[in-house]
PDB file of C-alpha atoms in Angstrom:
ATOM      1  CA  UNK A 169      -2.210 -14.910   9.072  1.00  0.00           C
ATOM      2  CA  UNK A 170       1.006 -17.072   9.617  1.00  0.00           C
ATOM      3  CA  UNK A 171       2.479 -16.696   6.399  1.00  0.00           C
ATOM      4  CA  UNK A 172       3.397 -13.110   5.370  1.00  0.00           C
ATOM      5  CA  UNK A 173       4.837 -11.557   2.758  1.00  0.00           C
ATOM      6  CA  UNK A 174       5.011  -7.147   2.625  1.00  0.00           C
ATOM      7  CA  UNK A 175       6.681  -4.946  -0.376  1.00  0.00           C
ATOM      8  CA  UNK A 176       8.248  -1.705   1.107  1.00  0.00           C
ATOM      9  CA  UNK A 177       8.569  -2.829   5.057  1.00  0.00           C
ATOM     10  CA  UNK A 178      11.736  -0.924   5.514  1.00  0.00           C
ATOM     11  CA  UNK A 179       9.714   2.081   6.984  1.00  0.00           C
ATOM     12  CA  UNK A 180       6.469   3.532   7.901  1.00  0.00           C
ATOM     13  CA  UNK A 181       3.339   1.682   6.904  1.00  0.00           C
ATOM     14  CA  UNK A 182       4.879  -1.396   5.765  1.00  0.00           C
ATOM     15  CA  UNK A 183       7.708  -1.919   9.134  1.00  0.00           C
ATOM     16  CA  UNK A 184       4.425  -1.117  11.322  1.00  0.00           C
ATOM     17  CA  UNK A 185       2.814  -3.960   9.688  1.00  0.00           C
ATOM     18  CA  UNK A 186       5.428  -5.889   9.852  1.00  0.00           C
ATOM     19  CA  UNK A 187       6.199  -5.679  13.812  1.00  0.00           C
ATOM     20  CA  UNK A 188       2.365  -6.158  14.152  1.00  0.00           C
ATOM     21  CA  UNK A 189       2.363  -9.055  12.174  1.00  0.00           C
ATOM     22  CA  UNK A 190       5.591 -10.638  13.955  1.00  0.00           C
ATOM     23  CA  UNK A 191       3.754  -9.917  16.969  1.00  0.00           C
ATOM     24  CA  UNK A 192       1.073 -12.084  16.276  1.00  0.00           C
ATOM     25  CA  UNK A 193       3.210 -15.076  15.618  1.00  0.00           C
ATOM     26  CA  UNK A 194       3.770 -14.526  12.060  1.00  0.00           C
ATOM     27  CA  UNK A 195       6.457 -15.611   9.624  1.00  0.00           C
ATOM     28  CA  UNK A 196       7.515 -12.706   7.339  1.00  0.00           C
ATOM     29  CA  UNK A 197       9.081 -12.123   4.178  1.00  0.00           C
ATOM     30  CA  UNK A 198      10.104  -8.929   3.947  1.00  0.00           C
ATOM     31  CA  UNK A 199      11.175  -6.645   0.891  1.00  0.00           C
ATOM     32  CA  UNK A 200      12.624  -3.320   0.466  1.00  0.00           C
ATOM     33  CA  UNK A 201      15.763  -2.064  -1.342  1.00  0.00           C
ATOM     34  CA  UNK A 202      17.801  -1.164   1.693  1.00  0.00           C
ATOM     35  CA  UNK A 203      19.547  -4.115   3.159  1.00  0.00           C
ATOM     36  CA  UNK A 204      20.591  -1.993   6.416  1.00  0.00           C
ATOM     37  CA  UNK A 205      17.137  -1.128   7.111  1.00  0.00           C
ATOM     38  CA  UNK A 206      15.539  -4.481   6.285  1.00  0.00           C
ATOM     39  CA  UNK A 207      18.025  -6.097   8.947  1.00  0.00           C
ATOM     40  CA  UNK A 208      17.840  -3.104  11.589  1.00  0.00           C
ATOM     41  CA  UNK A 209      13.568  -3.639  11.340  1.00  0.00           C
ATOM     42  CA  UNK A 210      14.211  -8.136  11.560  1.00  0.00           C
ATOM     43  CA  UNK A 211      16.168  -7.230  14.389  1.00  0.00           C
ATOM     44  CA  UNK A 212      13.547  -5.477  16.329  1.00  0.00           C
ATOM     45  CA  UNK A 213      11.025  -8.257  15.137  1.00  0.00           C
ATOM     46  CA  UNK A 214       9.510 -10.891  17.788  1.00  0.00           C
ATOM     47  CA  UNK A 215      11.194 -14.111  16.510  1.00  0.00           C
ATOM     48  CA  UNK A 216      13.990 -12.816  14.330  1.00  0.00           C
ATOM     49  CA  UNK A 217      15.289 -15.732  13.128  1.00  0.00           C
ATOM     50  CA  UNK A 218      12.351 -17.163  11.247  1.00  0.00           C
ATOM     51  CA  UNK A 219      11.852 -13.939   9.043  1.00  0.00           C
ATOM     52  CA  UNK A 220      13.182 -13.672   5.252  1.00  0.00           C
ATOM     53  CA  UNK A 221      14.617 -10.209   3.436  1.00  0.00           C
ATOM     54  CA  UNK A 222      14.565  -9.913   0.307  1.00  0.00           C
ATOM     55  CA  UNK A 223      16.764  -6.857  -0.695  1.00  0.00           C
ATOM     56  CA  UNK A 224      15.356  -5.378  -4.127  1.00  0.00           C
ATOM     57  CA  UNK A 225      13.692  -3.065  -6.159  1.00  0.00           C
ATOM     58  CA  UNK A 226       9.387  -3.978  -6.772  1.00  0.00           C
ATOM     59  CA  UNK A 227      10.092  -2.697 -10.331  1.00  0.00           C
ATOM     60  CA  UNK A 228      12.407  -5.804 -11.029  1.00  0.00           C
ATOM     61  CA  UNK A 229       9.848  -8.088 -11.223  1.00  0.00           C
ATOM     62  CA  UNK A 230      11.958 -10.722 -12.076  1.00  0.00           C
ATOM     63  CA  UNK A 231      13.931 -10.651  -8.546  1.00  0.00           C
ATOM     64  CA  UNK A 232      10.126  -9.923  -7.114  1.00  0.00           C
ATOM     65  CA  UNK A 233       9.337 -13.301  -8.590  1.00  0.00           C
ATOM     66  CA  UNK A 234      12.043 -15.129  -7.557  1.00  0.00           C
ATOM     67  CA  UNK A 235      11.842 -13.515  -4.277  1.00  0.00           C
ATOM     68  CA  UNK A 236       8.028 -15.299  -4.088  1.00  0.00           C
ATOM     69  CA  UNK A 237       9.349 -18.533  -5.189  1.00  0.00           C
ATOM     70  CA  UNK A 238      12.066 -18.629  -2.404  1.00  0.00           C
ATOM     71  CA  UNK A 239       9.349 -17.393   0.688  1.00  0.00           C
ATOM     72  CA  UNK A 240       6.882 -20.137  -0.872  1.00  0.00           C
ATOM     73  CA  UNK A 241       9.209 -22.889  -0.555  1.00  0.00           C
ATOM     74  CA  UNK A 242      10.690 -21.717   2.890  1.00  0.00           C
ATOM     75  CA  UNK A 243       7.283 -21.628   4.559  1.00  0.00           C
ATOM     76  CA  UNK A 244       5.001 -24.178   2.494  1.00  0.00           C
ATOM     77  CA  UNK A 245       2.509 -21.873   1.831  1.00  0.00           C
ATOM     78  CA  UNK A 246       1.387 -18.380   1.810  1.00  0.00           C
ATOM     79  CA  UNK A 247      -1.764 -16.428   3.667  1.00  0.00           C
ATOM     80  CA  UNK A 248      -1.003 -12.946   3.287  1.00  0.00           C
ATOM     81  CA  UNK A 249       0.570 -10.563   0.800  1.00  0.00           C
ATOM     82  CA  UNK A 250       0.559  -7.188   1.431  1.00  0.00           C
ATOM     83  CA  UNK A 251       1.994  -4.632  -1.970  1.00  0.00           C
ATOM     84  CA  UNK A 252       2.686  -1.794   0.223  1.00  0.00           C
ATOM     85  CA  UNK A 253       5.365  -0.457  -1.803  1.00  0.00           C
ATOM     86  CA  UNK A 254       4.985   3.415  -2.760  1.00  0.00           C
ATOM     87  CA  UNK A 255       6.365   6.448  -3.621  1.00  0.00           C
ATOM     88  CA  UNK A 256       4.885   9.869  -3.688  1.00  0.00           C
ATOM     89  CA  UNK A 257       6.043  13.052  -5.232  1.00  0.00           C
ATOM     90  CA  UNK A 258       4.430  16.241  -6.614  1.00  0.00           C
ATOM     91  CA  UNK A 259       4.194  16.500 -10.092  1.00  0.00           C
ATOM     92  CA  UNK A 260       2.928  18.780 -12.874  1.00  0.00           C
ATOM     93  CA  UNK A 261       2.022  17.568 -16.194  1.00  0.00           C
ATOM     94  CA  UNK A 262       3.585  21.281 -17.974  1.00  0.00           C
ATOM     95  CA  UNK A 263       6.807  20.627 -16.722  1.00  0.00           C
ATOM     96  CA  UNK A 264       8.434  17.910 -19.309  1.00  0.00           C
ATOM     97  CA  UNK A 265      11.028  16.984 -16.517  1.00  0.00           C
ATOM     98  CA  UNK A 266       7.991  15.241 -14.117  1.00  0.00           C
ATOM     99  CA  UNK A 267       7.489  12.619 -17.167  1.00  0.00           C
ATOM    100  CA  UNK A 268       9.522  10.186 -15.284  1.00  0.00           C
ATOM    101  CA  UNK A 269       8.857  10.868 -12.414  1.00  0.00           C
ATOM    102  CA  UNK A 270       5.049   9.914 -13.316  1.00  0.00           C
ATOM    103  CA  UNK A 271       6.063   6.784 -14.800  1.00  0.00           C
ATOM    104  CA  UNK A 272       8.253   6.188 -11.615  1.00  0.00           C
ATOM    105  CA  UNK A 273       5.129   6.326  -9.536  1.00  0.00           C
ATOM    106  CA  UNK A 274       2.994   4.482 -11.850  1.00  0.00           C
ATOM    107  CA  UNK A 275       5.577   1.658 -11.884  1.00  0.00           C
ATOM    108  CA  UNK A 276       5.871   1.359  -8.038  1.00  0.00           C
ATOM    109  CA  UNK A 277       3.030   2.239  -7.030  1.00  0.00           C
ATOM    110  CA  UNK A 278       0.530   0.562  -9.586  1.00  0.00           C
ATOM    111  CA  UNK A 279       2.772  -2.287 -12.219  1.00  0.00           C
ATOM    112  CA  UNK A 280       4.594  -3.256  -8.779  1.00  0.00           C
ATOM    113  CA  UNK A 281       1.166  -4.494  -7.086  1.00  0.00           C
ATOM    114  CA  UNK A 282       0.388  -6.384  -9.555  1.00  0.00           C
ATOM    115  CA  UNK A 283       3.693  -8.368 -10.272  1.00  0.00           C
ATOM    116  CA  UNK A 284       3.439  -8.721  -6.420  1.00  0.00           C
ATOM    117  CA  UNK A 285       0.733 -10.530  -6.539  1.00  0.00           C
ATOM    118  CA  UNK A 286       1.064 -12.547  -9.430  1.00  0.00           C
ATOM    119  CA  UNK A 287       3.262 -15.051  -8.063  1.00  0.00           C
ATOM    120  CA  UNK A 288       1.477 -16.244  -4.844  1.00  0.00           C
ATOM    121  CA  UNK A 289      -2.169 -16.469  -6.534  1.00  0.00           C
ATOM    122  CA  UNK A 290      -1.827 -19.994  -8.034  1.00  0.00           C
ATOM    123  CA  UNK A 291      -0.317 -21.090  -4.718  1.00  0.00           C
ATOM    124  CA  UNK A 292      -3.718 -20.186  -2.888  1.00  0.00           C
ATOM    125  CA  UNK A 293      -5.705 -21.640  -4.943  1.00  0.00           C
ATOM    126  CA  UNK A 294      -3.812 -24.797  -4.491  1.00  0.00           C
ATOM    127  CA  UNK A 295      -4.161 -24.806  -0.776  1.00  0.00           C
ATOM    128  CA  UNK A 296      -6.631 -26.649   1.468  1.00  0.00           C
ATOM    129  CA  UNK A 297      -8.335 -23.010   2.589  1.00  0.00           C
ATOM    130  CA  UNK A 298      -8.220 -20.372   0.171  1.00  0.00           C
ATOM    131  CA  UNK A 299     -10.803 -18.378   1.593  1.00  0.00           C
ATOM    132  CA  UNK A 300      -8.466 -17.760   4.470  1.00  0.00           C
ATOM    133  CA  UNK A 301      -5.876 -16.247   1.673  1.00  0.00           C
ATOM    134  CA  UNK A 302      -5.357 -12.192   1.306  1.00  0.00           C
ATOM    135  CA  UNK A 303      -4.109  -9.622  -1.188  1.00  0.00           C
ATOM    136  CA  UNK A 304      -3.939  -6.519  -0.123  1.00  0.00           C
ATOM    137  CA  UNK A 305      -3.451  -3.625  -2.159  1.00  0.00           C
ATOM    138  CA  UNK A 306      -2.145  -0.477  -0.322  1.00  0.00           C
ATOM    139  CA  UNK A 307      -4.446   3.127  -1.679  1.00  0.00           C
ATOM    140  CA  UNK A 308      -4.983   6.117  -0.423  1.00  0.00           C
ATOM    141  CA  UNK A 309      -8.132   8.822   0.114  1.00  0.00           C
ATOM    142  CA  UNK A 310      -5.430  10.466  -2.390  1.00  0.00           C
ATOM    143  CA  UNK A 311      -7.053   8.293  -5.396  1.00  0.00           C
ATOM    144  CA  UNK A 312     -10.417   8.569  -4.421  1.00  0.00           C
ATOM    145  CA  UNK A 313     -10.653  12.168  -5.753  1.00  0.00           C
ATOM    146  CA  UNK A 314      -7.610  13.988  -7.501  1.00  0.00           C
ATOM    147  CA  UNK A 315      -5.626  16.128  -5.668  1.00  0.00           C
ATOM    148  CA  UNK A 316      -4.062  19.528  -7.453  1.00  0.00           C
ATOM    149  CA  UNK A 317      -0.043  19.073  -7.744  1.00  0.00           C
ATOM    150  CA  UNK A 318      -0.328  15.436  -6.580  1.00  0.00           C
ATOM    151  CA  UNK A 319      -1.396  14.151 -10.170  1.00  0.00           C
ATOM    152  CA  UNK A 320       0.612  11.269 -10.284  1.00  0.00           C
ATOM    153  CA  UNK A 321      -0.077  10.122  -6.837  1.00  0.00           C
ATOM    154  CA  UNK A 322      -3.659  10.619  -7.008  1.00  0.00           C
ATOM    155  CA  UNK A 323      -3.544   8.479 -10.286  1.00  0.00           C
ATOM    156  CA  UNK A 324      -1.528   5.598  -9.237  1.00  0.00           C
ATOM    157  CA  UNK A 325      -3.575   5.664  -6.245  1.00  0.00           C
ATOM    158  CA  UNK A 326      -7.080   5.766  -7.796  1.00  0.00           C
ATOM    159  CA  UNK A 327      -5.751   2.746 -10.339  1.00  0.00           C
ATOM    160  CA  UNK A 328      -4.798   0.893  -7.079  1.00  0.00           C
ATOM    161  CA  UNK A 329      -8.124   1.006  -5.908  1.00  0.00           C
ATOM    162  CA  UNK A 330     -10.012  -0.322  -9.187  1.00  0.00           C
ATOM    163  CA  UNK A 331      -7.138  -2.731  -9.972  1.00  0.00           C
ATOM    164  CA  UNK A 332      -7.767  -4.370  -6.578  1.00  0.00           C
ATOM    165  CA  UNK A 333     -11.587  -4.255  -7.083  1.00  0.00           C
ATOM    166  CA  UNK A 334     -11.350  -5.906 -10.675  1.00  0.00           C
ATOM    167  CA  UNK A 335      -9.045  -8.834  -9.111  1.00  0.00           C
ATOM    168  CA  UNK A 336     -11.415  -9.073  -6.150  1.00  0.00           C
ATOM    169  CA  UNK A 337     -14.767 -10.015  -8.564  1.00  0.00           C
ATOM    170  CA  UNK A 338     -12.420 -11.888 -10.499  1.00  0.00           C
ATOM    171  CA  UNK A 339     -11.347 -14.470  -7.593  1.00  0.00           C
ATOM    172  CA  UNK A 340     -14.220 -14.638  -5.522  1.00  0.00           C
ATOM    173  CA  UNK A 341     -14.954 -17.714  -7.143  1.00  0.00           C
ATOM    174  CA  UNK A 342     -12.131 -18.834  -5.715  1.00  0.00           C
ATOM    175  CA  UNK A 343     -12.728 -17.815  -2.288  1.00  0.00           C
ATOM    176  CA  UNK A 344      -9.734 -15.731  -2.400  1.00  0.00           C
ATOM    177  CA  UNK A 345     -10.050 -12.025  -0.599  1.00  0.00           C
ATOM    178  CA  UNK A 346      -8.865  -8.763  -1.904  1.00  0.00           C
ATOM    179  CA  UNK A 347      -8.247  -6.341   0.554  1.00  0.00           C
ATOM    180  CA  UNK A 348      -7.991  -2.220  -0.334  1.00  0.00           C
ATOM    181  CA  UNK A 349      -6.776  -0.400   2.554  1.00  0.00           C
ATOM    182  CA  UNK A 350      -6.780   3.328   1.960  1.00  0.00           C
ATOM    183  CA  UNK A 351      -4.932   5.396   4.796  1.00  0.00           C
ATOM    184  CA  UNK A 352      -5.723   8.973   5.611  1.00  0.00           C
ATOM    185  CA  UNK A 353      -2.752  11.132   6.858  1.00  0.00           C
ATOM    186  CA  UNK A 354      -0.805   8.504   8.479  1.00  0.00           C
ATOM    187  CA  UNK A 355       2.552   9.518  10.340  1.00  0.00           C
ATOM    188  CA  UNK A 356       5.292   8.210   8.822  1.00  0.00           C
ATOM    189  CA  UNK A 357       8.552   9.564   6.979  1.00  0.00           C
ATOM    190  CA  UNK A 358       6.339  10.042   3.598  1.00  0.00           C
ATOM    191  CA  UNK A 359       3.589  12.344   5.612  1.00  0.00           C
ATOM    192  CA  UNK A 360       6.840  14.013   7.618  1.00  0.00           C
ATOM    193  CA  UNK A 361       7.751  16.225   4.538  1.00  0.00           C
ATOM    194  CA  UNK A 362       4.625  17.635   4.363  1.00  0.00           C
ATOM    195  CA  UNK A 363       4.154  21.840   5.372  1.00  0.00           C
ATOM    196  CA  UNK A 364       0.819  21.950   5.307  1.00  0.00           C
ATOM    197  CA  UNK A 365      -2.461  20.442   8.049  1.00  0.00           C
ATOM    198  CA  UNK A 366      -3.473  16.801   7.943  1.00  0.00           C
ATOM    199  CA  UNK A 367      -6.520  16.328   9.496  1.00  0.00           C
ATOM    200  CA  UNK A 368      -6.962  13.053  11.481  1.00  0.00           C
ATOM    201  CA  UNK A 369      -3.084  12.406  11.495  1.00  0.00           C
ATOM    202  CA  UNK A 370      -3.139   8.974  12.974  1.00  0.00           C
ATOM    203  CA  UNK A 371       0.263   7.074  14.758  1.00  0.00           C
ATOM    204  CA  UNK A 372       1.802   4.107  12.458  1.00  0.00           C
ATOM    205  CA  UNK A 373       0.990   1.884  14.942  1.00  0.00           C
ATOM    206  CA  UNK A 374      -2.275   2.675  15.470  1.00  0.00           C
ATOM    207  CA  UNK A 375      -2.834   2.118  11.933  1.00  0.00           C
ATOM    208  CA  UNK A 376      -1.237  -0.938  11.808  1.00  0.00           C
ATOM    209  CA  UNK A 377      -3.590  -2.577  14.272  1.00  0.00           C
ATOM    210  CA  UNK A 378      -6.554  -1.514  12.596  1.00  0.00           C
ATOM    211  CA  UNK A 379      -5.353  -2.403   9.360  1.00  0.00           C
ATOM    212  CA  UNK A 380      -4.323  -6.331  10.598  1.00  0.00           C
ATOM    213  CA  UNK A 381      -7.964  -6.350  11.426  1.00  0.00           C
ATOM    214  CA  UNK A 382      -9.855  -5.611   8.218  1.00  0.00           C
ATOM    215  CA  UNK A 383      -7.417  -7.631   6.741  1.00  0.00           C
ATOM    216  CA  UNK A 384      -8.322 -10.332   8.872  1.00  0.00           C
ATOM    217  CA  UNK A 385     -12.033 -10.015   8.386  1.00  0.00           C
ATOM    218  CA  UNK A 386     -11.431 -10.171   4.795  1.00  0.00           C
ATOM    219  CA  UNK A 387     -12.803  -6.297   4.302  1.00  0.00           C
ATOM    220  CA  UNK A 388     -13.318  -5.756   0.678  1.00  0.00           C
ATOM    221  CA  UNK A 389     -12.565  -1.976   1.422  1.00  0.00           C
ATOM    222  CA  UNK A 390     -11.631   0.250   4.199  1.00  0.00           C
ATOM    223  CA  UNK A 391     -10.242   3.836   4.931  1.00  0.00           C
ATOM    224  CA  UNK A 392      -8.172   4.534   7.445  1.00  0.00           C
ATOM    225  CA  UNK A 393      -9.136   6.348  10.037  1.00  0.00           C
ATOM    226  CA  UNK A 394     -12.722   5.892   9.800  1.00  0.00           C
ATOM    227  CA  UNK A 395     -13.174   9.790   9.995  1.00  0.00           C
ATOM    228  CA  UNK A 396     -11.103  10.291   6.824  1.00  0.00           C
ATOM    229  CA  UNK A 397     -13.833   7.583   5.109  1.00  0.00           C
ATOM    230  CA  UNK A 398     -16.598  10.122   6.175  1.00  0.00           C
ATOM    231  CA  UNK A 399     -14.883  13.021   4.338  1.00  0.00           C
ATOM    232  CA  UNK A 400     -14.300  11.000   1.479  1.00  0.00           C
ATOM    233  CA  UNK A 401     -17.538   9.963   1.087  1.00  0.00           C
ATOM    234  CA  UNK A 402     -18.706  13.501   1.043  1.00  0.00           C
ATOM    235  CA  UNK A 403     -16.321  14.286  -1.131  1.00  0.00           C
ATOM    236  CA  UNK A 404     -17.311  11.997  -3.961  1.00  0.00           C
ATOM    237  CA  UNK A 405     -20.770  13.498  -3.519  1.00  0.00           C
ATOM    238  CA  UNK A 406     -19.351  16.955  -4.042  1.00  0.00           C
ATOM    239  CA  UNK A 407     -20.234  18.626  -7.513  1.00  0.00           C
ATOM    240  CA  UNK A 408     -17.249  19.064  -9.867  1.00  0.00           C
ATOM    241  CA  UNK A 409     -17.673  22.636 -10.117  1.00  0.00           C
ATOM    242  CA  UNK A 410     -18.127  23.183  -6.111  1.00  0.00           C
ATOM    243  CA  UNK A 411     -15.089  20.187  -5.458  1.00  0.00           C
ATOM    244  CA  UNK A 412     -12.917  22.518  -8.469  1.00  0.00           C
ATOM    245  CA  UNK A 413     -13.673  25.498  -6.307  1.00  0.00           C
ATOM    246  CA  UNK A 414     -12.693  24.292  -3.268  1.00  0.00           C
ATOM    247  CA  UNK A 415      -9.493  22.487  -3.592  1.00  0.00           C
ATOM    248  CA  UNK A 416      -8.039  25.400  -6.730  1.00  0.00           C
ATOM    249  CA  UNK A 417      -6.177  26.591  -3.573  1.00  0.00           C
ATOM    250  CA  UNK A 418      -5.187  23.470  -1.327  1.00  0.00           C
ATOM    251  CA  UNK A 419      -1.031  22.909  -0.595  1.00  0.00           C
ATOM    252  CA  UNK A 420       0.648  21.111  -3.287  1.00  0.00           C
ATOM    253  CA  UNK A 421       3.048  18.587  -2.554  1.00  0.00           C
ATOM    254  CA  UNK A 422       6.880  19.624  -3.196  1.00  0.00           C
ATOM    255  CA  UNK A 423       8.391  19.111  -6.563  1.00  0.00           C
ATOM    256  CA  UNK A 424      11.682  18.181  -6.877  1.00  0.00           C
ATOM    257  CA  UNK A 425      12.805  19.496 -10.005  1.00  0.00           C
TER     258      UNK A 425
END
């Protein structure tokens, strides 16, 4: 994993990757909209110099493209690409106003990983070893069942998760892996907001090593922590009636009307 390349690595998840990755030796291209932040993280990168920012927006996928082209031809190649990028908000379909604001999500959190990878997958196939190539698509336990006053999140999160298994049986041919990480309650600023328990809350770091090594071993799937795979498992098993029941009453995440 020399060659990297990570959507939204100005902060939590995708800066934890990033200092793990540049850790390890790894040259970077990182992209977020928020030049200060980009260049405060490169700073406190091992080997600085050799990283690239791209300062932009995933929904332009224009600039997203161009920003591929440019980290192709700086480093001759690419082995990793990581569409972290994400937003979450609370939403409720009877309130007209959330509208955009599900179409914001689905656009960053879904369109986004898919015009991230589109640019580097003809460049793996045309290198020497593209079974040592990875996408890796960023879910969450949130889209393996839907949460109440999460609906947009839970969607974008549950199409993240099928995307990235429709694109993994479509390039296995090609030796190509697709990687779905799906974090738990991870601590970062998006998790910070929340008023209400998350069980297993696991450090950024701590993630971020265990995430560098599924994606390593070329994992088609993995939930982070392992406990939070355990409940989701159970939860899939979980009559829709008892499952309604149960979570009619759980915290909703705040609107912002």
């Amino acid at each position: 994993m020399q060659r990297v390349f990570i959507t939204g690595a100005s902060s939590g998840i995708g800066a934890a990757l990033a200092a793990a990755c540049a850790q390890q030796g790894a040259v970077l291209g990182l992209v977020a909209r928020r030049r200060d932040k980009l260049e405060q993280l490169r700073a406190g990168l091992a080997h600085p110099g050799r990283h690239h920012l791209y300062v932009l927006d995933v929904t332009d996928h224009a600039a997203l493209q161009q920003a591929a082209q440019d980290f192709l031809a700086a480093t001759g190649g690419i082995d990793v690409v990581i569409a972290n990028a994400g937003i979450s908000q609370g939403t409720l379909t009877e309130f007209a106003e959330d509208i955009p604001v599900f179409e914001r999500i689905i656009a960053t959190n879904v369109t986004a990983t898919v015009a991230t990878f589109h640019p580097f997958i003809a460049a793996m196939k045309r290198q020497p070893r593209p079974q040592d190539c990875r996408l890796v698509g960023i879910g969450s336990v949130a889209g393996i069942r839907g949460l109440p006053g999460a609906e947009a999140y839970s969607a974008s999160k549950a199409a993240v998760i099928s995307y990235c298994e429709s694109l993994r049986i479509e390039l296995r041919a090609s030796g190509i892996k697709v990687v779905t990480i799906a974090p738990g309650y991870i601590d970062t600023p998006m998790t910070q907001v929340n008023h209400y328990r998350m069980p297993f809350l696991m450090p950024v770091q701590k993630f971020a090593a265990r995430a560098l090594a599924a994606i390593a071993a070329g994992d088609s799937y993995r939930v982070i922590p392992w406990q939070m795979g355990v409940v989701a498992k159970l939860l899939r098993l979980l009559p829709n009636s008892v499952y309604d029941f149960a979570f009619s009453k759980a915290p909703h995440k705040k609107r912002h009307p």
